[in-house]
C-alpha positions as MATLAB code, in Angstrom:
seq = 'MPRSKAAPTLFCDPEYGDTLFFEKSLWEHGHRYVAGCDEVGRGPLAGPVVAAAVILPPGIALPGVTDSKKLSEARRWKLVPGILAAADCVAIGFCDQAEIDRINILQASKTAMMRALAGLSLLATHVLVDGNQRLPITIPQTPLVKGDLRSLSIAAASIVAKVVRDELMCAMHARWPEYGFDRNRGYPSAEHRDALRLHGPCPIHRRSYQPVAEVLA';
ca = [
      74.303   -8.391  -28.795;
      73.700  -10.704  -25.863;
      70.251  -12.163  -25.252;
      68.541  -11.219  -22.111;
      66.268  -13.382  -19.814;
      63.385  -14.845  -21.661;
      60.157  -12.958  -21.393;
      56.867  -14.355  -19.998;
      54.031  -15.223  -22.270;
      51.894  -12.045  -22.512;
      48.418  -13.427  -23.165;
      46.063  -11.176  -21.305;
      44.623   -8.043  -23.135;
      44.040   -5.374  -20.616;
      41.531   -3.731  -22.979;
      43.542   -0.432  -22.902;
      42.828   -0.049  -19.097;
      46.217   -0.271  -17.495;
      48.669    0.931  -20.102;
      51.534   -0.322  -17.954;
      50.161   -3.850  -18.009;
      52.781   -5.226  -20.320;
      55.670   -3.185  -18.798;
      54.761   -4.353  -15.364;
      54.655   -7.968  -16.429;
      58.122   -7.746  -17.899;
      59.494   -5.796  -14.951;
      58.251   -8.487  -12.650;
      60.167  -11.075  -14.688;
      63.456   -9.263  -14.448;
      63.373   -7.001  -17.554;
      64.389   -3.673  -16.003;
      64.814   -1.864  -19.305;
      61.638   -2.221  -21.367;
      61.707   -0.134  -24.533;
      58.537    0.868  -26.321;
      59.166    1.525  -30.008;
      56.951    3.092  -32.680;
      57.235    4.891  -36.016;
      55.393    7.602  -37.871;
      55.348    8.612  -41.558;
      54.384    5.459  -43.505;
      51.621    7.244  -45.514;
      53.221   10.558  -46.652;
      54.326   11.155  -50.171;
      57.387   13.078  -48.924;
      59.898   13.045  -46.164;
      61.351   10.377  -43.856;
      59.869    7.791  -41.725;
      60.808    8.602  -38.098;
      60.816    6.168  -35.169;
      61.370    6.609  -31.517;
      62.412    4.335  -28.754;
      61.585    5.145  -25.102;
      62.555    3.320  -21.891;
      60.337    4.233  -18.882;
      61.223    3.653  -15.277;
      58.997    1.445  -13.033;
      56.352    3.349  -11.209;
      56.037    6.010  -13.965;
      52.950    8.047  -14.356;
      52.490   10.146  -17.628;
      48.904   11.497  -17.543;
      47.474   12.214  -20.979;
      50.002   10.114  -22.902;
      48.316    7.864  -25.385;
      48.281    7.101  -29.212;
      49.676   10.225  -30.815;
      46.924   10.099  -33.516;
      44.312   10.761  -30.905;
      45.969   14.059  -29.587;
      46.007   17.399  -31.093;
      49.322   18.862  -32.247;
      49.352   21.382  -29.354;
      48.732   18.606  -26.814;
      51.621   16.462  -28.291;
      53.992   19.408  -28.040;
      52.950   19.900  -24.379;
      53.468   16.248  -23.421;
      56.895   15.819  -24.868;
      58.898   17.723  -22.211;
      57.280   15.533  -19.547;
      58.108   12.325  -21.428;
      61.752   13.347  -21.991;
      62.149   14.310  -18.293;
      60.547   11.183  -16.958;
      62.122    8.582  -19.301;
      65.261    6.656  -18.557;
      66.277    7.366  -22.201;
      64.892    8.247  -25.432;
      66.318    7.882  -28.998;
      65.170    8.683  -32.548;
      65.847    6.796  -35.832;
      65.261    7.993  -39.375;
      64.870    6.425  -42.799;
      64.775    8.967  -45.535;
      62.980    8.951  -48.809;
      65.847    7.512  -50.833;
      65.995    4.442  -48.455;
      62.192    4.080  -48.618;
      62.255    4.012  -52.390;
      65.126    1.439  -52.361;
      63.910   -1.031  -49.703;
      60.158   -0.326  -49.363;
      58.222    1.392  -46.606;
      57.815   -1.650  -44.411;
      61.526   -2.376  -44.368;
      62.304    1.304  -43.903;
      60.067    1.457  -40.881;
      61.755   -1.507  -39.367;
      65.131    0.050  -40.119;
      64.205    3.385  -38.484;
      62.961    1.440  -35.391;
      66.158   -0.581  -35.150;
      68.150    2.672  -35.493;
      66.153    4.214  -32.625;
      66.793    1.200  -30.392;
      70.556    1.243  -31.288;
      70.643    4.898  -30.219;
      69.397    4.289  -26.665;
      71.866    4.995  -23.952;
      70.785    1.863  -22.055;
      70.612   -1.620  -23.610;
      66.893   -2.675  -23.640;
      66.243   -6.157  -22.211;
      62.859   -6.362  -23.948;
      61.104   -4.413  -26.726;
      57.498   -3.667  -27.067;
      56.938   -2.962  -30.788;
      53.819   -1.319  -32.151;
      52.016   -3.446  -34.820;
      52.075   -7.045  -35.811;
      55.678   -7.157  -37.320;
      58.712   -8.429  -35.529;
      62.126   -6.664  -35.797;
      65.223   -8.506  -36.899;
      66.963   -8.049  -33.583;
      68.317  -10.480  -30.920;
      66.668   -8.657  -28.012;
      63.480  -10.365  -26.933;
      60.340   -8.534  -28.259;
      56.600   -8.463  -28.212;
      54.686   -7.007  -31.195;
      51.471   -5.391  -29.947;
      48.673   -4.455  -32.359;
      47.305   -1.099  -31.337;
      50.380   -0.961  -29.045;
      50.243    2.835  -28.883;
      46.820    2.445  -26.995;
      47.918   -0.483  -24.936;
      51.388    0.289  -23.815;
      52.611    3.625  -22.178;
      56.163    3.097  -23.508;
      54.893    2.776  -27.079;
      52.499    5.634  -26.687;
      55.357    7.901  -25.468;
      57.489    6.779  -28.463;
      54.597    7.525  -30.886;
      54.224   11.065  -29.594;
      58.044   11.857  -29.645;
      58.344   10.466  -33.171;
      55.327   12.429  -34.412;
      56.543   15.714  -32.850;
      60.107   15.205  -34.332;
      58.717   14.410  -37.798;
      56.223   17.316  -37.829;
      59.117   19.710  -36.893;
      61.298   18.321  -39.568;
      58.505   18.691  -42.232;
      57.890   22.222  -41.148;
      61.679   22.894  -41.713;
      61.274   21.314  -45.173;
      58.373   23.704  -45.894;
      60.888   26.601  -45.609;
      62.769   25.069  -48.436;
      59.833   23.970  -50.732;
      56.849   26.164  -49.572;
      54.771   25.404  -52.629;
      53.790   22.010  -51.303;
      52.404   23.082  -47.941;
      54.551   20.681  -45.935;
      53.871   22.812  -42.748;
      50.214   21.871  -43.124;
      50.014   18.462  -44.645;
      53.395   17.102  -43.272;
      53.874   15.361  -46.661;
      50.652   13.455  -46.500;
      48.616   13.237  -49.787;
      46.167   16.080  -49.106;
      44.268   17.619  -52.040;
      46.485   20.743  -51.787;
      49.651   18.541  -51.784;
      48.576   16.442  -54.721;
      47.724   19.608  -56.749;
      51.039   21.188  -55.990;
      52.786   17.887  -57.012;
      51.033   17.955  -60.396;
      51.809   21.660  -60.870;
      55.487   21.723  -59.828;
      56.677   18.116  -60.005;
      58.272   16.346  -57.167;
      60.963   17.977  -55.018;
      64.042   16.046  -53.739;
      62.336   14.744  -50.598;
      59.311   13.170  -52.421;
      59.069    9.399  -52.433;
      59.481    8.369  -56.073;
      58.175    4.807  -55.447;
      54.724    6.112  -54.202;
      52.134    6.041  -56.949;
      51.057    9.643  -57.095;
      54.642   10.724  -57.381;
      55.436    8.062  -59.890;
      52.402    9.081  -62.015;
      53.732   12.716  -62.091;
      57.107   11.551  -63.115;
      55.736    9.353  -65.790;
];
């Protein structure tokens, strides 16, 4: 994959004011296709980790789009159509529970994000990645701690990924209703942990996670 023009040094923290601060800086330096990338689902005991990559056009306005964790489920669902309509392109990447168990959750999260980036219909010229970890890609990138609060592209990706994963876990509830996946989304709620002890793990549980491993033992 060819390298694009080197990015500027991004040293000024906008303190969450202008959430297009980083995108604007990159656009001004010739990076037309700036992708925001985020993942959800590191903490659950079951299901995949899901990542999204979003490329927004210059001059975009997406009122209400911020860190998905700060929004209600209903609000996230309402925002997704606007994100999909406004974005230049959006893509999703998955890493299932078997891969998580095999390569660990950190590597699985990176893998899901790389799959999302690879699925974009446009080649990103720079990637804004949520967190402090760099991805093993040749495209220039900037990791941003609390990126889903500081970058509109990352915030949009966090909302899309969260909605996709929640919908998937609701579908899994239809197959394994005893675990309450429609309510806990695979996270280790008291209800979920009690069901895990009572019924044992189902095929989408992460065997490498301690509460599941303890039941298997």
